PDB file of C-alpha atoms and ligand atoms in Angstrom:
ATOM      1  CA  MET A   1     -45.398  20.855 -95.689  1.00 86.00           C
ATOM      2  CA  VAL A   2     -45.048  20.288 -91.909  1.00 94.00           C
ATOM      3  CA  ARG A   3     -42.450  22.496 -90.254  1.00 96.00           C
ATOM      4  CA  ILE A   4     -41.458  22.091 -86.607  1.00 97.00           C
ATOM      5  CA  VAL A   5     -40.297  25.208 -84.779  1.00 96.00           C
ATOM      6  CA  ALA A   6     -39.150  24.576 -81.206  1.00 96.00           C
ATOM      7  CA  THR A   7     -38.836  26.886 -78.226  1.00 96.00           C
ATOM      8  CA  GLY A   8     -36.054  26.084 -75.781  1.00 95.00           C
ATOM      9  CA  ALA A   9     -38.468  24.283 -73.436  1.00 96.00           C
ATOM     10  CA  VAL A  10     -38.297  20.682 -74.694  1.00 96.00           C
ATOM     11  CA  PRO A  11     -35.669  20.570 -77.451  1.00 95.00           C
ATOM     12  CA  HIS A  12     -35.146  16.797 -77.260  1.00 95.00           C
ATOM     13  CA  LEU A  13     -38.865  16.121 -77.568  1.00 97.00           C
ATOM     14  CA  ALA A  14     -39.176  18.574 -80.467  1.00 97.00           C
ATOM     15  CA  ASP A  15     -36.221  16.940 -82.249  1.00 96.00           C
ATOM     16  CA  ARG A  16     -37.753  13.494 -81.813  1.00 97.00           C
ATOM     17  CA  ILE A  17     -41.105  14.709 -83.133  1.00 98.00           C
ATOM     18  CA  ALA A  18     -39.369  16.204 -86.169  1.00 97.00           C
ATOM     19  CA  GLU A  19     -37.463  12.952 -86.690  1.00 97.00           C
ATOM     20  CA  GLU A  20     -40.678  10.904 -86.539  1.00 97.00           C
ATOM     21  CA  LEU A  21     -42.160  13.223 -89.178  1.00 97.00           C
ATOM     22  CA  SER A  22     -38.983  13.173 -91.296  1.00 95.00           C
ATOM     23  CA  SER A  23     -38.951  16.960 -91.042  1.00 92.00           C
ATOM     24  CA  GLU A  24     -36.111  19.313 -90.157  1.00 85.00           C
ATOM     25  CA  PRO A  25     -36.814  21.717 -87.266  1.00 87.00           C
ATOM     26  CA  ALA A  26     -36.657  25.301 -88.536  1.00 89.00           C
ATOM     27  CA  ASP A  27     -33.551  27.221 -87.511  1.00 88.00           C
ATOM     28  CA  HIS A  28     -34.054  30.192 -85.293  1.00 86.00           C
ATOM     29  CA  ALA A  29     -32.206  32.137 -82.656  1.00 89.00           C
ATOM     30  CA  VAL A  30     -33.444  33.072 -79.200  1.00 90.00           C
ATOM     31  CA  GLY A  31     -31.346  35.623 -77.390  1.00 92.00           C
ATOM     32  CA  ARG A  32     -31.693  38.054 -74.524  1.00 94.00           C
ATOM     33  CA  PHE A  33     -31.047  41.765 -74.446  1.00 96.00           C
ATOM     34  CA  PRO A  34     -29.062  42.989 -71.429  1.00 96.00           C
ATOM     35  CA  ASP A  35     -32.264  44.061 -69.700  1.00 97.00           C
ATOM     36  CA  GLY A  36     -33.662  40.532 -69.985  1.00 93.00           C
ATOM     37  CA  GLU A  37     -36.034  41.007 -72.917  1.00 96.00           C
ATOM     38  CA  ALA A  38     -36.257  37.965 -75.201  1.00 95.00           C
ATOM     39  CA  ASP A  39     -35.170  38.430 -78.806  1.00 94.00           C
ATOM     40  CA  VAL A  40     -36.278  35.763 -81.296  1.00 95.00           C
ATOM     41  CA  GLU A  41     -35.487  35.495 -84.983  1.00 95.00           C
ATOM     42  CA  LEU A  42     -36.397  32.835 -87.545  1.00 95.00           C
ATOM     43  CA  THR A  43     -33.360  32.244 -89.706  1.00 91.00           C
ATOM     44  CA  GLN A  44     -35.182  29.996 -92.148  1.00 91.00           C
ATOM     45  CA  ARG A  45     -38.187  30.665 -94.354  1.00 93.00           C
ATOM     46  CA  VAL A  46     -41.534  29.290 -93.223  1.00 95.00           C
ATOM     47  CA  ARG A  47     -43.643  31.032 -95.887  1.00 96.00           C
ATOM     48  CA  GLY A  48     -46.723  28.970 -96.697  1.00 97.00           C
ATOM     49  CA  GLU A  49     -45.686  26.118 -94.395  1.00 96.00           C
ATOM     50  CA  ASP A  50     -47.873  24.320 -91.855  1.00 97.00           C
ATOM     51  CA  VAL A  51     -45.935  25.311 -88.724  1.00 97.00           C
ATOM     52  CA  TYR A  52     -46.091  23.351 -85.459  1.00 98.00           C
ATOM     53  CA  LEU A  53     -44.534  25.418 -82.726  1.00 98.00           C
ATOM     54  CA  VAL A  54     -43.443  22.978 -79.999  1.00 98.00           C
ATOM     55  CA  GLY A  55     -42.921  24.314 -76.494  1.00 97.00           C
ATOM     56  CA  SER A  56     -44.155  23.403 -73.018  1.00 98.00           C
ATOM     57  CA  THR A  57     -44.810  26.330 -70.728  1.00 98.00           C
ATOM     58  CA  GLY A  58     -43.157  24.820 -67.658  1.00 98.00           C
ATOM     59  CA  PRO A  59     -40.425  26.381 -65.509  1.00 97.00           C
ATOM     60  CA  PRO A  60     -39.401  29.157 -66.031  1.00 96.00           C
ATOM     61  CA  VAL A  61     -43.079  29.494 -66.937  1.00 97.00           C
ATOM     62  CA  ASP A  62     -43.304  33.154 -67.883  1.00 97.00           C
ATOM     63  CA  ALA A  63     -40.118  33.128 -69.978  1.00 96.00           C
ATOM     64  CA  ARG A  64     -41.273  30.003 -71.862  1.00 97.00           C
ATOM     65  CA  LEU A  65     -44.657  31.560 -72.495  1.00 98.00           C
ATOM     66  CA  VAL A  66     -43.181  34.780 -73.883  1.00 97.00           C
ATOM     67  CA  GLU A  67     -40.777  32.793 -76.075  1.00 97.00           C
ATOM     68  CA  LEU A  68     -43.683  30.773 -77.467  1.00 98.00           C
ATOM     69  CA  ALA A  69     -45.762  33.890 -78.157  1.00 98.00           C
ATOM     70  CA  LEU A  70     -42.835  35.710 -79.802  1.00 98.00           C
ATOM     71  CA  LEU A  71     -42.072  32.736 -82.051  1.00 97.00           C
ATOM     72  CA  ALA A  72     -45.752  32.514 -83.035  1.00 98.00           C
ATOM     73  CA  ASP A  73     -45.669  36.202 -83.938  1.00 98.00           C
ATOM     74  CA  ALA A  74     -42.446  35.707 -85.911  1.00 97.00           C
ATOM     75  CA  CYS A  75     -44.000  32.787 -87.848  1.00 97.00           C
ATOM     76  CA  ARG A  76     -47.138  34.771 -88.621  1.00 97.00           C
ATOM     77  CA  ARG A  77     -45.118  37.771 -89.819  1.00 97.00           C
ATOM     78  CA  ALA A  78     -42.981  35.412 -91.930  1.00 97.00           C
ATOM     79  CA  ASP A  79     -46.203  34.383 -93.682  1.00 97.00           C
ATOM     80  CA  ALA A  80     -46.496  30.828 -92.348  1.00 97.00           C
ATOM     81  CA  GLY A  81     -49.471  29.018 -93.846  1.00 97.00           C
ATOM     82  CA  ARG A  82     -50.870  28.145 -90.413  1.00 98.00           C
ATOM     83  CA  VAL A  83     -49.416  28.244 -86.888  1.00 98.00           C
ATOM     84  CA  THR A  84     -50.324  25.485 -84.426  1.00 98.00           C
ATOM     85  CA  ALA A  85     -48.884  25.702 -80.914  1.00 98.00           C
ATOM     86  CA  VAL A  86     -48.030  22.231 -79.588  1.00 98.00           C
ATOM     87  CA  ILE A  87     -47.842  22.755 -75.826  1.00 98.00           C
ATOM     88  CA  PRO A  88     -47.310  19.326 -74.207  1.00 98.00           C
ATOM     89  CA  TYR A  89     -47.427  20.825 -70.708  1.00 98.00           C
ATOM     90  CA  PHE A  90     -49.709  23.869 -70.586  1.00 98.00           C
ATOM     91  CA  GLY A  91     -48.740  26.102 -67.656  1.00 98.00           C
ATOM     92  CA  TYR A  92     -51.300  28.321 -65.921  1.00 97.00           C
ATOM     93  CA  ALA A  93     -54.053  25.734 -66.582  1.00 96.00           C
ATOM     94  CA  ARG A  94     -54.627  25.407 -62.836  1.00 95.00           C
ATOM     95  CA  GLN A  95     -55.667  29.077 -62.599  1.00 95.00           C
ATOM     96  CA  ASP A  96     -58.779  28.877 -64.752  1.00 94.00           C
ATOM     97  CA  ARG A  97     -61.115  30.703 -62.356  1.00 93.00           C
ATOM     98  CA  ARG A  98     -61.009  33.172 -59.504  1.00 93.00           C
ATOM     99  CA  SER A  99     -61.216  31.923 -55.942  1.00 87.00           C
ATOM    100  CA  GLY A 100     -61.156  35.495 -54.568  1.00 90.00           C
ATOM    101  CA  SER A 101     -62.435  38.817 -55.874  1.00 92.00           C
ATOM    102  CA  GLY A 102     -58.967  40.362 -56.274  1.00 94.00           C
ATOM    103  CA  GLN A 103     -57.573  37.589 -58.457  1.00 95.00           C
ATOM    104  CA  ALA A 104     -56.874  37.353 -62.190  1.00 95.00           C
ATOM    105  CA  VAL A 105     -57.883  34.514 -64.526  1.00 96.00           C
ATOM    106  CA  PRO A 106     -54.479  33.609 -65.963  1.00 97.00           C
ATOM    107  CA  THR A 107     -55.650  30.684 -68.114  1.00 97.00           C
ATOM    108  CA  ARG A 108     -57.803  33.094 -70.094  1.00 97.00           C
ATOM    109  CA  MET A 109     -55.053  35.702 -70.306  1.00 98.00           C
ATOM    110  CA  VAL A 110     -52.600  33.118 -71.649  1.00 98.00           C
ATOM    111  CA  ALA A 111     -55.133  32.012 -74.264  1.00 98.00           C
ATOM    112  CA  ASP A 112     -55.689  35.618 -75.362  1.00 98.00           C
ATOM    113  CA  THR A 113     -51.944  36.252 -75.551  1.00 98.00           C
ATOM    114  CA  LEU A 114     -51.267  33.210 -77.735  1.00 98.00           C
ATOM    115  CA  GLN A 115     -54.213  33.919 -80.019  1.00 98.00           C
ATOM    116  CA  SER A 116     -53.241  37.542 -80.509  1.00 98.00           C
ATOM    117  CA  ALA A 117     -49.692  36.402 -81.291  1.00 98.00           C
ATOM    118  CA  GLY A 118     -51.021  34.405 -84.231  1.00 98.00           C
ATOM    119  CA  VAL A 119     -51.652  30.915 -82.838  1.00 98.00           C
ATOM    120  CA  GLU A 120     -54.473  29.434 -84.904  1.00 98.00           C
ATOM    121  CA  ARG A 121     -54.774  26.061 -83.190  1.00 98.00           C
ATOM    122  CA  VAL A 122     -53.447  24.488 -79.993  1.00 98.00           C
ATOM    123  CA  VAL A 123     -52.417  20.913 -79.200  1.00 98.00           C
ATOM    124  CA  VAL A 124     -51.999  19.970 -75.528  1.00 98.00           C
ATOM    125  CA  VAL A 125     -51.467  16.737 -73.606  1.00 98.00           C
ATOM    126  CA  ASP A 126     -53.877  15.858 -70.775  1.00 97.00           C
ATOM    127  CA  PRO A 127     -54.326  19.472 -69.630  1.00 96.00           C
ATOM    128  CA  HIS A 128     -55.157  20.094 -65.985  1.00 95.00           C
ATOM    129  CA  THR A 129     -58.470  21.681 -66.843  1.00 92.00           C
ATOM    130  CA  PRO A 130     -60.878  20.215 -69.395  1.00 87.00           C
ATOM    131  CA  SER A 131     -62.305  23.756 -69.750  1.00 88.00           C
ATOM    132  CA  LEU A 132     -59.137  24.793 -71.601  1.00 94.00           C
ATOM    133  CA  GLU A 133     -60.961  24.197 -74.860  1.00 94.00           C
ATOM    134  CA  ALA A 134     -63.670  26.691 -73.900  1.00 95.00           C
ATOM    135  CA  THR A 135     -61.050  29.244 -72.864  1.00 97.00           C
ATOM    136  CA  PHE A 136     -59.682  29.541 -76.392  1.00 98.00           C
ATOM    137  CA  ASP A 137     -61.520  30.839 -79.443  1.00 97.00           C
ATOM    138  CA  VAL A 138     -59.284  28.742 -81.714  1.00 98.00           C
ATOM    139  CA  PRO A 139     -59.537  24.918 -81.771  1.00 98.00           C
ATOM    140  CA  VAL A 140     -57.804  23.044 -78.942  1.00 98.00           C
ATOM    141  CA  GLU A 141     -56.865  19.407 -79.536  1.00 97.00           C
ATOM    142  CA  SER A 142     -56.140  17.348 -76.404  1.00 97.00           C
ATOM    143  CA  VAL A 143     -53.905  14.324 -76.836  1.00 98.00           C
ATOM    144  CA  THR A 144     -53.892  11.765 -74.040  1.00 98.00           C
ATOM    145  CA  ALA A 145     -50.832  10.000 -72.667  1.00 98.00           C
ATOM    146  CA  VAL A 146     -52.941   7.507 -70.706  1.00 98.00           C
ATOM    147  CA  PRO A 147     -52.336   4.494 -72.999  1.00 97.00           C
ATOM    148  CA  GLN A 148     -48.592   5.102 -72.787  1.00 97.00           C
ATOM    149  CA  LEU A 149     -48.591   5.473 -69.013  1.00 98.00           C
ATOM    150  CA  VAL A 150     -50.651   2.294 -68.709  1.00 98.00           C
ATOM    151  CA  ASP A 151     -48.352   0.309 -71.013  1.00 98.00           C
ATOM    152  CA  ALA A 152     -45.295   1.493 -69.137  1.00 98.00           C
ATOM    153  CA  ALA A 153     -46.686   0.891 -65.644  1.00 98.00           C
ATOM    154  CA  GLN A 154     -48.584  -2.352 -66.000  1.00 97.00           C
ATOM    155  CA  ASP A 155     -45.785  -4.944 -65.981  1.00 96.00           C
ATOM    156  CA  ALA A 156     -44.642  -3.937 -62.502  1.00 97.00           C
ATOM    157  CA  LEU A 157     -48.147  -3.772 -61.015  1.00 97.00           C
ATOM    158  CA  PRO A 158     -49.194  -6.620 -58.696  1.00 96.00           C
ATOM    159  CA  ASP A 159     -52.633  -8.231 -59.083  1.00 95.00           C
ATOM    160  CA  ASP A 160     -53.917  -6.506 -55.943  1.00 95.00           C
ATOM    161  CA  THR A 161     -53.362  -2.965 -57.290  1.00 97.00           C
ATOM    162  CA  ILE A 162     -55.920  -0.212 -56.766  1.00 97.00           C
ATOM    163  CA  VAL A 163     -55.853   2.986 -58.830  1.00 98.00           C
ATOM    164  CA  VAL A 164     -55.984   6.063 -56.607  1.00 98.00           C
ATOM    165  CA  ALA A 165     -56.790   9.672 -57.529  1.00 98.00           C
ATOM    166  CA  PRO A 166     -54.932  11.912 -55.065  1.00 97.00           C
ATOM    167  CA  ASP A 167     -57.753  14.474 -55.117  1.00 96.00           C
ATOM    168  CA  LEU A 168     -61.266  14.915 -56.464  1.00 94.00           C
ATOM    169  CA  GLY A 169     -60.026  16.841 -59.486  1.00 93.00           C
ATOM    170  CA  GLY A 170     -57.996  13.810 -60.577  1.00 95.00           C
ATOM    171  CA  VAL A 171     -60.859  11.320 -60.586  1.00 96.00           C
ATOM    172  CA  LYS A 172     -61.490  11.308 -64.350  1.00 96.00           C
ATOM    173  CA  LEU A 173     -57.847  10.726 -65.237  1.00 97.00           C
ATOM    174  CA  ALA A 174     -57.561   7.958 -62.624  1.00 98.00           C
ATOM    175  CA  GLU A 175     -60.752   6.356 -63.901  1.00 97.00           C
ATOM    176  CA  ARG A 176     -59.390   6.251 -67.432  1.00 97.00           C
ATOM    177  CA  VAL A 177     -56.311   4.432 -66.131  1.00 98.00           C
ATOM    178  CA  ALA A 178     -58.432   2.088 -64.005  1.00 98.00           C
ATOM    179  CA  VAL A 179     -60.681   1.209 -66.951  1.00 97.00           C
ATOM    180  CA  ALA A 180     -57.651   0.467 -69.130  1.00 97.00           C
ATOM    181  CA  LEU A 181     -56.179  -1.799 -66.435  1.00 98.00           C
ATOM    182  CA  ASP A 182     -59.512  -3.217 -65.233  1.00 97.00           C
ATOM    183  CA  LEU A 183     -58.760  -2.242 -61.630  1.00 98.00           C
ATOM    184  CA  PRO A 184     -60.830  -0.706 -58.811  1.00 97.00           C
ATOM    185  CA  THR A 185     -60.427   2.948 -57.773  1.00 97.00           C
ATOM    186  CA  ALA A 186     -60.293   5.057 -54.644  1.00 97.00           C
ATOM    187  CA  VAL A 187     -59.978   8.812 -54.119  1.00 97.00           C
ATOM    188  CA  VAL A 188     -58.066  10.761 -51.490  1.00 97.00           C
ATOM    189  CA  ARG A 189     -59.883  13.751 -49.992  1.00 95.00           C
ATOM    190  CA  LYS A 190     -57.388  16.586 -50.354  1.00 91.00           C
ATOM    191  CA  SER A 191     -57.512  20.322 -49.645  1.00 90.00           C
ATOM    192  CA  ARG A 192     -54.812  22.721 -50.759  1.00 90.00           C
ATOM    193  CA  LEU A 193     -53.539  25.036 -48.036  1.00 89.00           C
ATOM    194  CA  SER A 194     -50.912  26.850 -50.133  1.00 89.00           C
ATOM    195  CA  GLY A 195     -48.753  26.335 -53.227  1.00 87.00           C
ATOM    196  CA  THR A 196     -46.601  23.857 -51.298  1.00 85.00           C
ATOM    197  CA  ALA A 197     -48.880  22.462 -48.585  1.00 86.00           C
ATOM    198  CA  VAL A 198     -51.925  20.216 -48.790  1.00 90.00           C
ATOM    199  CA  GLU A 199     -53.891  18.282 -46.193  1.00 92.00           C
ATOM    200  CA  THR A 200     -55.970  15.155 -46.519  1.00 92.00           C
ATOM    201  CA  SER A 201     -59.081  13.960 -44.702  1.00 92.00           C
ATOM    202  CA  GLY A 202     -59.455  10.293 -45.480  1.00 90.00           C
ATOM    203  CA  LEU A 203     -60.446   8.370 -48.593  1.00 94.00           C
ATOM    204  CA  VAL A 204     -63.475   7.694 -50.720  1.00 94.00           C
ATOM    205  CA  GLY A 205     -63.410   3.961 -51.438  1.00 93.00           C
ATOM    206  CA  ASP A 206     -61.842   0.969 -49.739  1.00 92.00           C
ATOM    207  CA  ILE A 207     -58.104   0.565 -50.113  1.00 93.00           C
ATOM    208  CA  GLY A 208     -58.098  -2.741 -48.174  1.00 90.00           C
ATOM    209  CA  ASP A 209     -54.662  -4.349 -48.232  1.00 89.00           C
ATOM    210  CA  ARG A 210     -54.038  -3.313 -51.822  1.00 94.00           C
ATOM    211  CA  VAL A 211     -51.050  -1.669 -53.521  1.00 96.00           C
ATOM    212  CA  PRO A 212     -51.914   1.854 -54.676  1.00 97.00           C
ATOM    213  CA  LEU A 213     -51.172   3.194 -58.134  1.00 98.00           C
ATOM    214  CA  LEU A 214     -51.405   6.965 -57.667  1.00 98.00           C
ATOM    215  CA  VAL A 215     -52.410   8.709 -60.883  1.00 98.00           C
ATOM    216  CA  ASP A 216     -52.097  12.466 -61.314  1.00 98.00           C
ATOM    217  CA  ASP A 217     -51.867  14.911 -64.184  1.00 98.00           C
ATOM    218  CA  MET A 218     -48.768  16.559 -62.729  1.00 98.00           C
ATOM    219  CA  ILE A 219     -46.169  16.392 -60.008  1.00 98.00           C
ATOM    220  CA  SER A 220     -45.171  19.888 -58.976  1.00 97.00           C
ATOM    221  CA  THR A 221     -43.830  20.121 -55.417  1.00 97.00           C
ATOM    222  CA  GLY A 222     -44.646  16.479 -54.664  1.00 97.00           C
ATOM    223  CA  GLY A 223     -46.820  17.621 -51.734  1.00 96.00           C
ATOM    224  CA  THR A 224     -49.917  15.933 -53.124  1.00 96.00           C
ATOM    225  CA  LEU A 225     -48.145  12.583 -53.538  1.00 97.00           C
ATOM    226  CA  GLU A 226     -46.609  12.827 -50.083  1.00 96.00           C
ATOM    227  CA  ALA A 227     -49.934  13.565 -48.401  1.00 96.00           C
ATOM    228  CA  ALA A 228     -51.785  10.932 -50.449  1.00 96.00           C
ATOM    229  CA  THR A 229     -49.199   8.250 -49.630  1.00 96.00           C
ATOM    230  CA  GLN A 230     -49.549   9.001 -45.936  1.00 95.00           C
ATOM    231  CA  ALA A 231     -53.361   8.901 -46.145  1.00 95.00           C
ATOM    232  CA  LEU A 232     -53.214   5.558 -47.953  1.00 95.00           C
ATOM    233  CA  GLN A 233     -50.925   4.042 -45.370  1.00 92.00           C
ATOM    234  CA  GLU A 234     -53.147   5.302 -42.553  1.00 92.00           C
ATOM    235  CA  ALA A 235     -56.068   3.634 -44.347  1.00 92.00           C
ATOM    236  CA  GLY A 236     -54.249   0.282 -44.344  1.00 88.00           C
ATOM    237  CA  GLY A 237     -52.725   0.210 -47.828  1.00 84.00           C
ATOM    238  CA  LYS A 238     -49.474  -1.673 -48.450  1.00 85.00           C
ATOM    239  CA  ALA A 239     -46.242   0.191 -47.645  1.00 85.00           C
ATOM    240  CA  GLU A 240     -45.345   0.829 -51.288  1.00 95.00           C
ATOM    241  CA  VAL A 241     -46.820   2.992 -54.016  1.00 97.00           C
ATOM    242  CA  HIS A 242     -46.669   3.093 -57.778  1.00 98.00           C
ATOM    243  CA  ILE A 243     -47.051   6.503 -59.400  1.00 98.00           C
ATOM    244  CA  ALA A 244     -48.112   7.464 -62.919  1.00 98.00           C
ATOM    245  CA  ALA A 245     -48.170  11.165 -63.778  1.00 98.00           C
ATOM    246  CA  VAL A 246     -48.328  12.876 -67.135  1.00 98.00           C
ATOM    247  CA  HIS A 247     -46.252  15.975 -66.381  1.00 98.00           C
ATOM    248  CA  GLY A 248     -43.191  16.039 -64.121  1.00 98.00           C
ATOM    249  CA  LEU A 249     -42.501  19.617 -63.081  1.00 98.00           C
ATOM    250  CA  PHE A 250     -40.519  18.611 -59.975  1.00 97.00           C
ATOM    251  CA  ALA A 251     -40.461  22.155 -58.607  1.00 97.00           C
ATOM    252  CA  GLY A 252     -38.423  23.173 -55.569  1.00 95.00           C
ATOM    253  CA  ASP A 253     -37.414  20.161 -53.471  1.00 95.00           C
ATOM    254  CA  ALA A 254     -39.892  17.805 -55.176  1.00 97.00           C
ATOM    255  CA  LEU A 255     -37.197  15.274 -56.129  1.00 97.00           C
ATOM    256  CA  GLU A 256     -36.086  14.927 -52.497  1.00 97.00           C
ATOM    257  CA  ARG A 257     -39.720  14.735 -51.379  1.00 97.00           C
ATOM    258  CA  VAL A 258     -40.531  11.987 -53.868  1.00 97.00           C
ATOM    259  CA  GLY A 259     -37.283  10.225 -52.943  1.00 98.00           C
ATOM    260  CA  ARG A 260     -38.480   9.892 -49.350  1.00 97.00           C
ATOM    261  CA  LEU A 261     -41.656   8.054 -50.404  1.00 98.00           C
ATOM    262  CA  PRO A 262     -41.845   4.229 -50.651  1.00 98.00           C
ATOM    263  CA  VAL A 263     -42.070   4.379 -54.461  1.00 98.00           C
ATOM    264  CA  ARG A 264     -41.825   1.058 -56.238  1.00 97.00           C
ATOM    265  CA  GLN A 265     -42.108   2.644 -59.675  1.00 98.00           C
ATOM    266  CA  LEU A 266     -42.748   6.120 -61.090  1.00 98.00           C
ATOM    267  CA  VAL A 267     -43.842   6.651 -64.696  1.00 98.00           C
ATOM    268  CA  VAL A 268     -43.883  10.119 -66.227  1.00 98.00           C
ATOM    269  CA  THR A 269     -43.688  11.567 -69.742  1.00 98.00           C
ATOM    270  CA  ASP A 270     -41.063  13.837 -71.294  1.00 98.00           C
ATOM    271  CA  SER A 271     -43.484  16.781 -71.592  1.00 98.00           C
ATOM    272  CA  LEU A 272     -40.964  18.651 -69.446  1.00 98.00           C
ATOM    273  CA  PRO A 273     -37.225  18.221 -68.914  1.00 97.00           C
ATOM    274  CA  ILE A 274     -36.360  16.745 -65.515  1.00 94.00           C
ATOM    275  CA  GLU A 275     -33.655  18.849 -63.876  1.00 90.00           C
ATOM    276  CA  GLY A 276     -31.717  16.349 -61.778  1.00 90.00           C
ATOM    277  CA  SER A 277     -32.022  12.610 -61.433  1.00 94.00           C
ATOM    278  CA  LEU A 278     -35.121  10.868 -60.220  1.00 96.00           C
ATOM    279  CA  PRO A 279     -34.255   9.173 -56.910  1.00 97.00           C
ATOM    280  CA  VAL A 280     -36.753   6.297 -57.322  1.00 98.00           C
ATOM    281  CA  PRO A 281     -37.149   3.497 -59.911  1.00 98.00           C
ATOM    282  CA  HIS A 282     -38.703   5.233 -62.895  1.00 98.00           C
ATOM    283  CA  ARG A 283     -39.563   5.281 -66.579  1.00 97.00           C
ATOM    284  CA  VAL A 284     -39.759   8.439 -68.669  1.00 98.00           C
ATOM    285  CA  GLU A 285     -42.028   7.819 -71.634  1.00 98.00           C
ATOM    286  CA  SER A 286     -41.529   9.970 -74.713  1.00 98.00           C
ATOM    287  CA  LEU A 287     -44.577  11.717 -76.147  1.00 98.00           C
ATOM    288  CA  ALA A 288     -42.822  12.026 -79.506  1.00 98.00           C
ATOM    289  CA  PRO A 289     -44.604   9.147 -81.292  1.00 98.00           C
ATOM    290  CA  ARG A 290     -48.080  10.276 -80.165  1.00 98.00           C
ATOM    291  CA  LEU A 291     -47.478  13.954 -80.869  1.00 98.00           C
ATOM    292  CA  ALA A 292     -45.935  13.209 -84.265  1.00 98.00           C
ATOM    293  CA  ASP A 293     -48.948  11.036 -85.064  1.00 98.00           C
ATOM    294  CA  ALA A 294     -51.293  13.846 -83.939  1.00 98.00           C
ATOM    295  CA  ILE A 295     -49.437  16.446 -86.020  1.00 98.00           C
ATOM    296  CA  GLY A 296     -49.510  14.185 -89.075  1.00 98.00           C
ATOM    297  CA  ARG A 297     -53.254  13.672 -88.721  1.00 98.00           C
ATOM    298  CA  LEU A 298     -53.972  17.384 -88.237  1.00 98.00           C
ATOM    299  CA  HIS A 299     -51.781  18.261 -91.219  1.00 98.00           C
ATOM    300  CA  ARG A 300     -53.791  15.860 -93.363  1.00 97.00           C
ATOM    301  CA  GLY A 301     -57.046  17.333 -92.078  1.00 97.00           C
ATOM    302  CA  GLU A 302     -57.946  14.223 -90.055  1.00 97.00           C
ATOM    303  CA  GLY A 303     -59.275  13.954 -86.495  1.00 95.00           C
ATOM    304  CA  LEU A 304     -57.133  12.701 -83.608  1.00 97.00           C
ATOM    305  CA  GLY A 305     -59.145   9.487 -83.193  1.00 96.00           C
ATOM    306  CA  GLU A 306     -57.847   7.312 -80.372  1.00 95.00           C
ATOM    307  CA  LEU A 307     -55.088   9.818 -79.564  1.00 97.00           C
ATOM    308  CA  ALA A 308     -57.641  12.261 -78.143  1.00 95.00           C
ATOM    309  CA  ALA A 309     -58.314  12.846 -74.459  1.00 87.00           C
ATOM    310  CA  HIS A 310     -62.007  13.016 -73.677  1.00 73.00           C
ATOM    311  CA  GLY A 311     -63.364  14.120 -70.320  1.00 55.00           C
TER     312      GLY A 311
HETATM  313  C1  R5P B   1     -53.967  19.446 -58.525  1.00 58.55           C
HETATM  314  O1  R5P B   1     -55.152  19.685 -58.696  1.00 58.55           O
HETATM  315  C2  R5P B   1     -53.135  18.716 -59.521  1.00 58.55           C
HETATM  316  O2  R5P B   1     -53.856  17.737 -60.200  1.00 58.55           O
HETATM  317  C3  R5P B   1     -51.941  18.092 -58.860  1.00 58.55           C
HETATM  318  O3  R5P B   1     -52.380  17.154 -57.907  1.00 58.55           O
HETATM  319  C4  R5P B   1     -51.111  19.106 -58.157  1.00 58.55           C
HETATM  320  O4  R5P B   1     -51.006  20.267 -58.913  1.00 58.55           O
HETATM  321  C5  R5P B   1     -49.745  18.575 -57.837  1.00 58.55           C
HETATM  322  O5  R5P B   1     -49.018  19.599 -57.228  1.00 58.55           O
HETATM  323  P1  R5P B   1     -48.023  19.275 -56.048  1.00 58.55           P
HETATM  324  O6  R5P B   1     -47.087  18.222 -56.519  1.00 58.55           O
HETATM  325  O7  R5P B   1     -47.339  20.593 -55.785  1.00 58.55           O
HETATM  326  O8  R5P B   1     -48.833  18.861 -54.865  1.00 58.55           O
END
């Protein structure tokens, strides 16, 4: 039997997934000791059940990660049949290698932590790094939200749209959107200066007089979108942008930053809760149907088929 156990990260998404699967989320309590330590307790039996532990590891990233690992450990010790972590937004995926000799490799450390806590399989949605699968020893299933983003965005797109990757790392995701919409692509040359600042140095491709659809895996501070929009306007693009992003972290003053851009439409998924209201025309697409479908297939021992993200 499928059993959903949810961390506090995306309770509405977890409830909707459970509803789609006609399953009741397992009751549990998450508290805090006075010194800040998390204290989790399953208050319902999960013995022998096929547990899907749903929790994004977005802000507050470390607390969400610990909560997820503790709940995995609790499920394992309660004799769950199998524990699959469903992590729609996988934090720390951007730190998958060292760029200096004194640095850690957090993506690997997170994988080790979850595996040692009892996670036997992981489901993610369009992770930042395709190498996530190689970082884990247990199977990693990547679900893609691209068809949903495309469906949601396409009605408002003019005929002269061009799909734009805001950096080289985003080319594959942008190409998948462009193929689905049968549109041309361009890429912004971006370098990251710090966690909040980026700079651009022109484009690869011809933007002409087209309307850009910026496609990114995540919006964190909004710095990438801001810099890309400016680069596109300097290159002669129309003075409006459409944005499609899988994960909306909206860290710091990202909402204000995005609100200052000439955004015609922003499409994002509910892989993370949005704290505050989006100051531009937007659509928030729920991942619940796709994730419920993925969970159902995995429970039945089937592959993800067209739900899977490749490349
Ligand atoms: C970078 O490689 C990612 O794909 C995103 O472009 C980036 O993380 C977005 O962050 P921010 O909104 O802070 O620029």
